[in-house]
Amino acid sequence: MSQDSPIKMQGYLSFPRQKLSDKKKNKKWYEKNIDYAENILVSDTDLRSNFRNKKTNYNLRANIINSKDFERFINPDNLDLQSLPASFQHVGIENSKINLLVGEYSKRRKEYRAYLSTGDEEGITRKETALKQKLDAELMEIIQTESISEEEIQKRLQEFEKYKTYDFQDIAEITANKVLKYEYKDQNLDFLFNRTFEDLLVGGEQIVYCGVLGGEPVMRRVNPMNLYTLGGSSMFIEDSDIIVEYGYKSIGQVIDDYWDELTEKDIEFLETGTADSSSNSALGLNRDISIFDRYGEEASLGIFHPNELGLRTFAGAFDTLGNVRVLRTCWRTRRKIGKRKYYDEDGDEQHDFVDENYIIKKDEGEEVKWMWVNEWVQGTKIADNIYVAMGPIPYASKSMVNKSKGIPPYIGTVNSTNDYRVQSLTDIMKPLAYSYDIAYYKRELEIATYKGSFAAINSSMIPSGWDPKEWIKYATVNKMAWLDPTSEILKGPSQGKSAGAFNTLTATNVPLGDPNSIQMYSNLLLEIEATLGKLAGVTGAREGQIQNREAVGNVNREVTQTSHITEKWFVLDANFRKRALGKFLECCKYAYKKNPKKGQFILDDMGAVMVQNFDEFCLSEYDVHISNSSADAELYDELKALSQAAVQNGQATIGDLIAISQSESVQEISRRLADSAEKIKQQQQEMQEKQLQQQQEAAQMQQQTAQAQMQQEMQEKEKDRAVKYAEIESKERIAGMKEIASDIRDGRKYDEDTDDNGIDDTLDLRRTDVDENFKNNTIRVKEGELSERVRSNKANEAIKKQQIKANKEKPKAK
């Protein structure tokens, strides 16, 4: 588009007719709607913050301020401000409050979970076993037909076992949560929501776009200054009838988003500025110059106010940097559908919905009730005449119950009370921030102009022959000044008289500036800062500015109470994120259905089959539960502290502590702590059983060793007894032989046998003595064996008692 191209100063007087047949909604109809939507800039001033107010707020956030707006406060005498020793600037006292809230927001746990909506009647009937059986059959067929090893088949079958207890709803919810968690991490939505929360605090609005671009689900932040709406006065952007986003993008980014719809001629135009490929025009030439480029930002805001005059003439197809204008719009149109009543094979009455082209089968008893419902459609205009992405929005989140209800790609919240004008936290603090800037400037001016005080001395008293500069230097360096009171006054009515009196110094003290004014402005700045903190709910105690005299309880109470003032912003954001993630999940379902390969690396076999082969997954309504209260943050801190105590008490491991520190969910922390405690409990139980087994084995070994030792001792004793018996017998034999020999010497005879047993009586008596000794020795040995057996029995009995006691304690440990 060249600079002499015609510019549409005003759009269509009325929006094109929407209650039309699908056949009449052709390309030309879509282009007319987009051209009309391009020119609506006056519709949203009743509720949404106007362009100039939002621009001012974002300038203040960047410490940019227009000094001309404050000339009547800082320059009532119309002086040349450039010549003054101080310059008026925005200090940004309110930015520290916003930074603190953004910092607190970034540390909050942003938990979410998708689940089937209770309003999804189709989802409720899906609990029947038919779909579950079909899903199981699909998965088993995949496992059996794929050329995989037997081990891999067994592994997949084991994974499949856990889904046997799940119904169709459970698997759908698990799949949806996996998709949502992956995309949340992949697109770094934490950082995106941080930026939108800052938009809420600064501009009073937070808006995201959720769509499918280039086959990928996308959620991106929308600049609140570039989005306009028409219809309704709700605080939710998606409740509007027409939504228009206006901005500039690089050529490469446009091609990335619309590569599958741009023609070769379109890309040629984007790169060169003309559709003629033979042109030598380079990128960046022949571009329109915006009003901001021509007059500057401050002047342009005074000349043109978007949203107020309804004239957006400040930019053309390209800006001075070569970026191309991209206008996205979506609006509600009307579509004709019919509610069909028919009879199935069993003769039962059934109902479903058909489009306007359906032919009624009256001979089969069908009846159709025709009605008009809303349908969200979209279109994108690139530069001046490239129209792409025109048609119904396939991921419009159509309700399974209300066929007229849908959600556009734009999700946003504006902070309005009772549908009044939008008010951001910056708007609340802005008057005091301006007062702070004015007081800060005046204090700076007072400091710059304050020179202290000096003494004014009669110049006639300077001794003759002294140069004034030399005299001042001498007084400054040596701290001594010579005066001559007898010097003659050369001019004036006192001409000829002495300039002073002898031994008397006549000088006047002249102050330059008032230090009391500096102190007054300093006190005023402190008062403004304190009042600003009260209004914003971010006092000095919450920022860490604590005095030594303040009690800990009072400080904690102040921090807690002021957090209630700012909790409103977190509640608004939680509701916004709930709706945004719900819409984003709809875009993910559509994108994963169109591109099944995208889910191959994040879904298991069951989830992949669910997405690819079952339309019920994409047709289901999902709600997203958001938890982001201060109570959750406190609970997270408490669980984190408990995890450290669990590590010290042996209820968790260092690895669990690291994983808990990296987790983002309170449920995940509690689940991990419970699993870790159960795992450690099992390990301790196994350790106890192992120790008991080791003790039993040690006792058995000890018993066996004792028995072996006892047997060895008995064998040794037997050997000792045998030796002793031999010694005794030998001694007795020797003694007998000696006695016989003695008797022989004494002449006694040994052939007497009084008992007629064939043995000499003397020998008989000796044998009786030997037998008596043998019996006594045998009795002593038997008594030793008996005492040893008693000791062994007592030891075995003690070991068995320990085993019985250990077996009784084992069930208690479980």
Short mmCIF file of C-alpha atoms in Angstrom, two decimals, residues 13-367:
data_model
loop_
_atom_site.label_atom_id
_atom_site.label_comp_id
_atom_site.label_asym_id
_atom_site.label_seq_id
_atom_site.Cartn_x
_atom_site.Cartn_y
_atom_site.Cartn_z
CA LEU A 13 -22.89 2.19 9.07
CA SER A 14 -24.18 -1.21 10.19
CA PHE A 15 -22.73 -4.63 10.54
CA PRO A 16 -23.47 -6.97 7.58
CA ARG A 17 -26.51 -9.17 8.00
CA GLN A 18 -25.75 -12.30 10.01
CA LYS A 19 -28.96 -14.30 9.74
CA LEU A 20 -28.11 -15.83 6.39
CA SER A 21 -27.91 -19.26 4.91
CA ASP A 22 -24.51 -20.95 4.86
CA LYS A 23 -24.55 -20.74 1.06
CA LYS A 24 -24.68 -16.93 1.16
CA LYS A 25 -21.74 -16.67 3.56
CA ASN A 26 -19.14 -16.65 0.84
CA LYS A 27 -15.70 -15.07 0.64
CA LYS A 28 -17.07 -11.63 -0.20
CA TRP A 29 -19.39 -11.77 2.84
CA TYR A 30 -16.47 -12.59 5.13
CA GLU A 31 -14.39 -9.75 3.66
CA LYS A 32 -17.20 -7.25 4.29
CA ASN A 33 -17.43 -8.33 7.92
CA ILE A 34 -13.68 -8.03 8.38
CA ASP A 35 -13.61 -4.56 6.76
CA TYR A 36 -16.40 -3.42 9.07
CA ALA A 37 -14.69 -4.81 12.14
CA GLU A 38 -11.50 -3.02 11.12
CA ASN A 39 -13.16 0.33 11.65
CA ILE A 40 -14.80 -0.12 15.06
CA LEU A 41 -12.83 2.03 17.47
CA VAL A 42 -15.58 3.80 19.36
CA SER A 43 -17.63 0.99 20.82
CA ASP A 44 -15.85 0.11 24.04
CA THR A 45 -15.29 3.44 25.78
CA ASP A 46 -18.27 2.92 28.07
CA LEU A 47 -16.65 0.02 29.88
CA ARG A 48 -13.07 -0.59 28.82
CA SER A 49 -10.32 1.88 29.53
CA ASN A 50 -9.77 4.20 26.61
CA PHE A 51 -6.62 4.16 24.56
CA ARG A 52 -5.09 7.29 26.03
CA ASN A 53 -5.57 6.16 29.62
CA LYS A 54 -3.98 2.76 28.92
CA LYS A 55 -1.13 4.42 27.01
CA THR A 56 -0.52 6.78 29.95
CA ASN A 57 -0.51 3.89 32.44
CA TYR A 58 2.00 1.88 30.45
CA ASN A 59 4.16 5.00 30.06
CA LEU A 60 4.13 5.45 33.83
CA ARG A 61 5.14 1.82 34.19
CA ALA A 62 8.17 2.65 32.02
CA ASN A 63 8.80 5.87 34.04
CA ILE A 64 7.74 8.05 31.10
CA ILE A 65 5.68 11.15 31.82
CA ASN A 66 4.55 14.15 29.81
CA SER A 67 5.72 17.26 31.67
CA LYS A 68 3.31 19.47 29.70
CA ASP A 69 0.40 17.88 31.54
CA PHE A 70 1.76 19.30 34.83
CA GLU A 71 2.90 22.78 33.82
CA ARG A 72 0.17 24.47 35.83
CA PHE A 73 1.49 22.69 38.94
CA ILE A 74 5.24 22.90 38.40
CA ASN A 75 5.50 26.08 36.33
CA PRO A 76 2.71 28.52 37.19
CA ASP A 77 4.89 31.48 36.12
CA ASN A 78 5.49 30.08 32.60
CA LEU A 79 9.25 30.02 32.99
CA ASP A 80 11.63 28.21 30.70
CA LEU A 81 11.81 24.77 32.37
CA GLN A 82 14.89 23.82 30.40
CA SER A 83 16.88 26.58 32.05
CA LEU A 84 16.01 25.53 35.60
CA PRO A 85 18.52 23.43 37.60
CA ALA A 86 15.96 20.61 38.16
CA SER A 87 14.04 18.51 35.67
CA PHE A 88 10.53 17.12 36.13
CA GLN A 89 10.43 13.32 35.87
CA HIS A 90 8.34 10.36 36.94
CA VAL A 91 9.91 8.74 39.99
CA GLY A 92 7.71 5.64 39.73
CA ILE A 93 6.91 5.24 43.42
CA GLU A 94 3.94 3.04 42.44
CA ASN A 95 6.08 0.65 40.40
CA SER A 96 7.61 -0.88 43.51
CA LYS A 97 4.11 -1.87 44.67
CA ILE A 98 3.37 -3.49 41.32
CA ASN A 99 6.76 -5.23 41.31
CA LEU A 100 6.06 -6.72 44.74
CA LEU A 101 2.67 -8.10 43.68
CA VAL A 102 4.13 -9.52 40.47
CA GLY A 103 6.89 -11.12 42.54
CA GLU A 104 4.36 -12.65 44.94
CA TYR A 105 2.34 -13.89 41.99
CA SER A 106 5.36 -15.58 40.42
CA LYS A 107 5.95 -17.57 43.63
CA ARG A 108 2.38 -18.77 43.97
CA ARG A 109 1.66 -22.37 43.08
CA LYS A 110 -0.43 -22.38 39.89
CA GLU A 111 -2.20 -25.72 40.12
CA TYR A 112 -4.71 -26.86 37.55
CA ARG A 113 -6.57 -30.02 36.61
CA ALA A 114 -8.96 -30.84 33.78
CA TYR A 115 -12.06 -32.93 34.37
CA LEU A 116 -15.24 -33.69 32.42
CA SER A 117 -17.92 -31.08 32.91
CA THR A 118 -21.00 -32.07 34.88
CA GLY A 119 -23.06 -30.32 32.20
CA ASP A 120 -21.76 -32.70 29.56
CA GLU A 121 -24.67 -35.12 29.25
CA GLU A 122 -22.89 -36.99 26.50
CA GLY A 123 -19.97 -37.46 28.86
CA ILE A 124 -22.24 -38.87 31.56
CA THR A 125 -23.74 -41.49 29.23
CA ARG A 126 -20.24 -42.41 28.17
CA LYS A 127 -19.80 -44.24 31.43
CA GLU A 128 -21.49 -47.16 29.75
CA THR A 129 -19.18 -50.04 28.99
CA ALA A 130 -19.63 -50.02 25.21
CA LEU A 131 -17.07 -47.30 24.49
CA LYS A 132 -14.68 -48.74 27.06
CA GLN A 133 -14.84 -52.16 25.44
CA LYS A 134 -14.28 -50.62 22.04
CA LEU A 135 -11.29 -48.70 23.35
CA ASP A 136 -9.81 -51.86 24.88
CA ALA A 137 -10.28 -53.72 21.60
CA GLU A 138 -8.57 -50.95 19.62
CA LEU A 139 -5.57 -51.02 21.94
CA MET A 140 -5.27 -54.80 21.93
CA GLU A 141 -5.40 -54.82 18.14
CA ILE A 142 -2.55 -52.31 17.98
CA ILE A 143 -0.46 -54.34 20.42
CA GLN A 144 -1.02 -57.57 18.49
CA THR A 145 -0.53 -56.21 14.97
CA GLU A 146 2.66 -54.25 15.61
CA SER A 147 5.90 -56.06 14.87
CA ILE A 148 7.39 -55.91 18.34
CA SER A 149 9.18 -58.42 20.49
CA GLU A 150 7.51 -60.72 22.99
CA GLU A 151 9.09 -58.81 25.85
CA GLU A 152 7.68 -55.52 24.56
CA ILE A 153 4.23 -57.10 24.21
CA GLN A 154 4.37 -58.30 27.83
CA LYS A 155 5.47 -54.85 28.95
CA ARG A 156 2.58 -53.16 27.15
CA LEU A 157 0.13 -55.68 28.50
CA GLN A 158 1.32 -54.92 32.03
CA GLU A 159 0.77 -51.20 31.38
CA PHE A 160 -2.64 -52.01 29.95
CA GLU A 161 -3.61 -53.83 33.16
CA LYS A 162 -3.84 -50.55 35.10
CA TYR A 163 -6.52 -49.23 32.74
CA LYS A 164 -8.85 -52.18 33.30
CA THR A 165 -10.31 -50.54 36.40
CA TYR A 166 -10.77 -47.19 34.63
CA ASP A 167 -13.93 -46.15 32.84
CA PHE A 168 -14.04 -44.07 29.67
CA GLN A 169 -14.26 -40.80 31.60
CA ASP A 170 -11.14 -41.55 33.64
CA ILE A 171 -9.04 -42.20 30.53
CA ALA A 172 -10.37 -39.06 28.84
CA GLU A 173 -9.46 -36.94 31.87
CA ILE A 174 -5.98 -38.52 32.18
CA THR A 175 -5.30 -37.86 28.50
CA ALA A 176 -6.52 -34.26 28.72
CA ASN A 177 -4.32 -33.56 31.76
CA LYS A 178 -1.25 -35.02 30.07
CA VAL A 179 -1.79 -32.84 27.01
CA LEU A 180 -2.43 -29.75 29.09
CA LYS A 181 0.61 -30.30 31.31
CA TYR A 182 2.93 -30.83 28.33
CA GLU A 183 1.73 -27.73 26.46
CA TYR A 184 1.85 -25.66 29.67
CA LYS A 185 5.54 -26.47 30.08
CA ASP A 186 6.39 -26.34 26.37
CA GLN A 187 4.95 -22.86 25.87
CA ASN A 188 6.14 -21.57 29.25
CA LEU A 189 2.68 -20.37 30.25
CA ASP A 190 3.94 -19.42 33.72
CA PHE A 191 5.85 -16.52 32.16
CA LEU A 192 2.88 -15.62 29.97
CA PHE A 193 0.52 -15.44 32.95
CA ASN A 194 3.06 -13.29 34.80
CA ARG A 195 2.85 -10.76 31.97
CA THR A 196 -0.95 -10.83 31.82
CA PHE A 197 -1.12 -10.33 35.60
CA GLU A 198 1.08 -7.25 35.18
CA ASP A 199 -1.33 -6.06 32.46
CA LEU A 200 -4.18 -6.41 34.96
CA LEU A 201 -2.36 -4.27 37.53
CA VAL A 202 -1.27 -1.61 35.03
CA GLY A 203 -4.06 -1.44 32.47
CA GLY A 204 -6.90 -3.14 34.32
CA GLU A 205 -7.20 -5.77 31.58
CA GLN A 206 -5.60 -9.12 30.86
CA ILE A 207 -6.18 -10.84 27.53
CA VAL A 208 -4.83 -13.92 25.75
CA TYR A 209 -5.41 -15.44 22.36
CA CYS A 210 -5.97 -19.21 22.22
CA GLY A 211 -5.96 -20.72 18.77
CA VAL A 212 -4.32 -23.09 16.32
CA LEU A 213 -1.69 -21.51 14.07
CA GLY A 214 0.36 -23.58 11.65
CA GLY A 215 -1.15 -26.76 13.09
CA GLU A 216 0.10 -25.97 16.61
CA PRO A 217 -2.01 -24.99 19.62
CA VAL A 218 -1.02 -21.48 20.65
CA MET A 219 -1.66 -19.28 23.65
CA ARG A 220 -0.15 -15.80 23.49
CA ARG A 221 -0.55 -12.53 25.33
CA VAL A 222 -2.60 -9.80 23.68
CA ASN A 223 -1.67 -6.15 24.13
CA PRO A 224 -4.76 -4.57 25.74
CA MET A 225 -4.16 -1.39 23.70
CA ASN A 226 -4.55 -3.32 20.45
CA LEU A 227 -7.85 -5.10 21.12
CA TYR A 228 -11.31 -3.61 20.62
CA THR A 229 -14.76 -5.02 21.23
CA LEU A 230 -18.35 -4.32 20.28
CA GLY A 231 -21.48 -5.48 22.05
CA GLY A 232 -22.28 -6.07 25.68
CA SER A 233 -20.88 -4.57 28.87
CA SER A 234 -19.57 -7.70 30.56
CA MET A 235 -16.25 -7.78 32.35
CA PHE A 236 -15.35 -10.80 30.22
CA ILE A 237 -13.98 -10.10 26.73
CA GLU A 238 -15.42 -13.33 25.32
CA ASP A 239 -18.96 -12.10 26.01
CA SER A 240 -18.67 -9.45 23.28
CA ASP A 241 -20.25 -9.86 19.84
CA ILE A 242 -17.28 -8.59 17.83
CA ILE A 243 -13.62 -8.77 18.85
CA VAL A 244 -10.87 -7.12 16.84
CA GLU A 245 -7.11 -7.34 17.41
CA TYR A 246 -4.93 -4.89 15.56
CA GLY A 247 -1.14 -4.97 15.43
CA TYR A 248 2.02 -5.25 13.38
CA LYS A 249 4.13 -8.37 12.90
CA SER A 250 7.28 -9.21 11.03
CA ILE A 251 6.97 -10.83 7.62
CA GLY A 252 8.59 -14.01 8.88
CA GLN A 253 6.17 -14.35 11.76
CA VAL A 254 3.18 -13.87 9.45
CA ILE A 255 4.45 -16.62 7.14
CA ASP A 256 4.99 -18.93 10.13
CA ASP A 257 1.39 -18.46 11.25
CA TYR A 258 -0.30 -18.65 7.84
CA TRP A 259 2.11 -20.66 5.68
CA ASP A 260 -0.64 -23.07 4.67
CA GLU A 261 -2.98 -20.33 3.38
CA LEU A 262 -0.72 -17.68 1.81
CA THR A 263 -0.24 -17.88 -1.94
CA GLU A 264 2.97 -17.20 -3.79
CA LYS A 265 1.53 -13.86 -4.89
CA ASP A 266 0.74 -12.94 -1.27
CA ILE A 267 4.28 -13.71 -0.09
CA GLU A 268 5.71 -11.73 -2.99
CA PHE A 269 3.63 -8.73 -1.92
CA LEU A 270 4.69 -9.06 1.72
CA GLU A 271 8.37 -9.16 0.84
CA THR A 272 8.47 -6.38 -1.77
CA GLY A 273 5.39 -4.26 -1.14
CA THR A 274 4.02 -5.08 -4.58
CA ALA A 275 2.49 -8.13 -6.22
CA ASP A 276 4.75 -7.74 -9.26
CA SER A 277 7.74 -10.08 -8.88
CA SER A 278 9.73 -8.02 -11.38
CA SER A 279 9.72 -5.00 -9.09
CA ASN A 280 13.00 -4.09 -7.45
CA SER A 281 11.31 -2.58 -4.42
CA ALA A 282 13.16 -3.61 -1.27
CA LEU A 283 11.66 -4.48 2.07
CA GLY A 284 11.04 -1.37 4.13
CA LEU A 285 10.54 1.00 1.19
CA ASN A 286 7.27 2.59 0.10
CA ARG A 287 5.77 2.18 3.56
CA ASP A 288 3.12 4.30 5.21
CA ILE A 289 4.27 6.58 8.00
CA SER A 290 2.15 6.50 11.13
CA ILE A 291 1.09 9.57 13.05
CA PHE A 292 3.38 8.51 15.89
CA ASP A 293 6.35 8.47 13.51
CA ARG A 294 5.44 11.87 12.12
CA TYR A 295 4.52 13.85 15.25
CA GLY A 296 5.95 11.85 18.12
CA GLU A 297 4.08 10.06 20.89
CA GLU A 298 3.01 13.01 23.04
CA ALA A 299 1.80 15.12 20.16
CA SER A 300 0.00 12.23 18.49
CA LEU A 301 -1.97 11.48 21.65
CA GLY A 302 -3.12 15.08 21.63
CA ILE A 303 -4.07 14.95 17.96
CA PHE A 304 -5.74 11.57 17.78
CA HIS A 305 -7.43 9.45 20.42
CA PRO A 306 -8.31 5.92 19.27
CA ASN A 307 -11.45 4.49 20.87
CA GLU A 308 -12.87 8.00 21.30
CA LEU A 309 -13.17 9.41 17.79
CA GLY A 310 -13.50 6.11 16.01
CA LEU A 311 -10.91 7.05 13.39
CA ARG A 312 -7.90 4.81 13.12
CA THR A 313 -5.93 6.58 10.43
CA PHE A 314 -2.55 6.53 12.10
CA ALA A 315 -1.09 3.55 10.26
CA GLY A 316 -1.16 1.76 6.93
CA ALA A 317 -0.34 -1.68 5.61
CA PHE A 318 3.30 -1.45 6.72
CA ASP A 319 5.09 0.54 9.37
CA THR A 320 8.46 2.24 8.98
CA LEU A 321 10.27 -0.89 10.18
CA GLY A 322 8.78 -3.07 7.46
CA ASN A 323 6.34 -4.89 9.75
CA VAL A 324 3.00 -5.73 8.18
CA ARG A 325 -0.38 -4.91 9.69
CA VAL A 326 -2.35 -7.97 10.79
CA LEU A 327 -5.98 -7.63 11.80
CA ARG A 328 -7.69 -10.60 13.42
CA THR A 329 -11.38 -10.50 14.06
CA CYS A 330 -14.03 -12.91 15.26
CA TRP A 331 -17.74 -12.33 15.63
CA ARG A 332 -21.01 -14.09 16.34
CA THR A 333 -23.02 -15.00 13.31
CA ARG A 334 -26.32 -16.90 13.02
CA ARG A 335 -26.66 -20.44 11.79
CA LYS A 336 -29.73 -22.49 11.07
CA ILE A 337 -29.88 -25.95 12.62
CA GLY A 338 -32.66 -28.44 13.25
CA LYS A 339 -33.47 -30.68 16.16
CA ARG A 340 -34.40 -34.02 14.59
CA LYS A 341 -36.72 -36.56 16.17
CA TYR A 342 -36.42 -40.09 14.82
CA TYR A 343 -36.87 -43.70 15.89
CA ASP A 344 -34.06 -46.22 16.19
CA GLU A 345 -34.11 -49.93 15.33
CA ASP A 346 -35.81 -50.79 18.62
CA GLY A 347 -38.52 -48.23 18.01
CA ASP A 348 -37.31 -45.89 20.75
CA GLU A 349 -37.56 -42.14 20.20
CA GLN A 350 -34.17 -40.41 19.71
CA HIS A 351 -33.05 -36.82 19.16
CA ASP A 352 -30.05 -35.22 17.48
CA PHE A 353 -29.18 -32.06 15.51
CA VAL A 354 -28.86 -31.62 11.75
CA ASP A 355 -27.74 -28.76 9.49
CA GLU A 356 -29.94 -26.65 7.25
CA ASN A 357 -29.29 -28.86 4.21
CA TYR A 358 -30.73 -31.98 5.78
CA ILE A 359 -33.65 -33.59 3.93
CA ILE A 360 -36.37 -34.78 6.28
CA LYS A 361 -37.42 -38.43 5.88
CA LYS A 362 -41.09 -38.04 6.67
CA ASP A 363 -41.87 -41.59 5.56
CA GLU A 364 -39.71 -42.84 8.44
CA GLY A 365 -41.51 -40.66 10.94
CA GLU A 366 -38.78 -38.01 11.25
CA GLU A 367 -39.60 -34.54 12.52
#
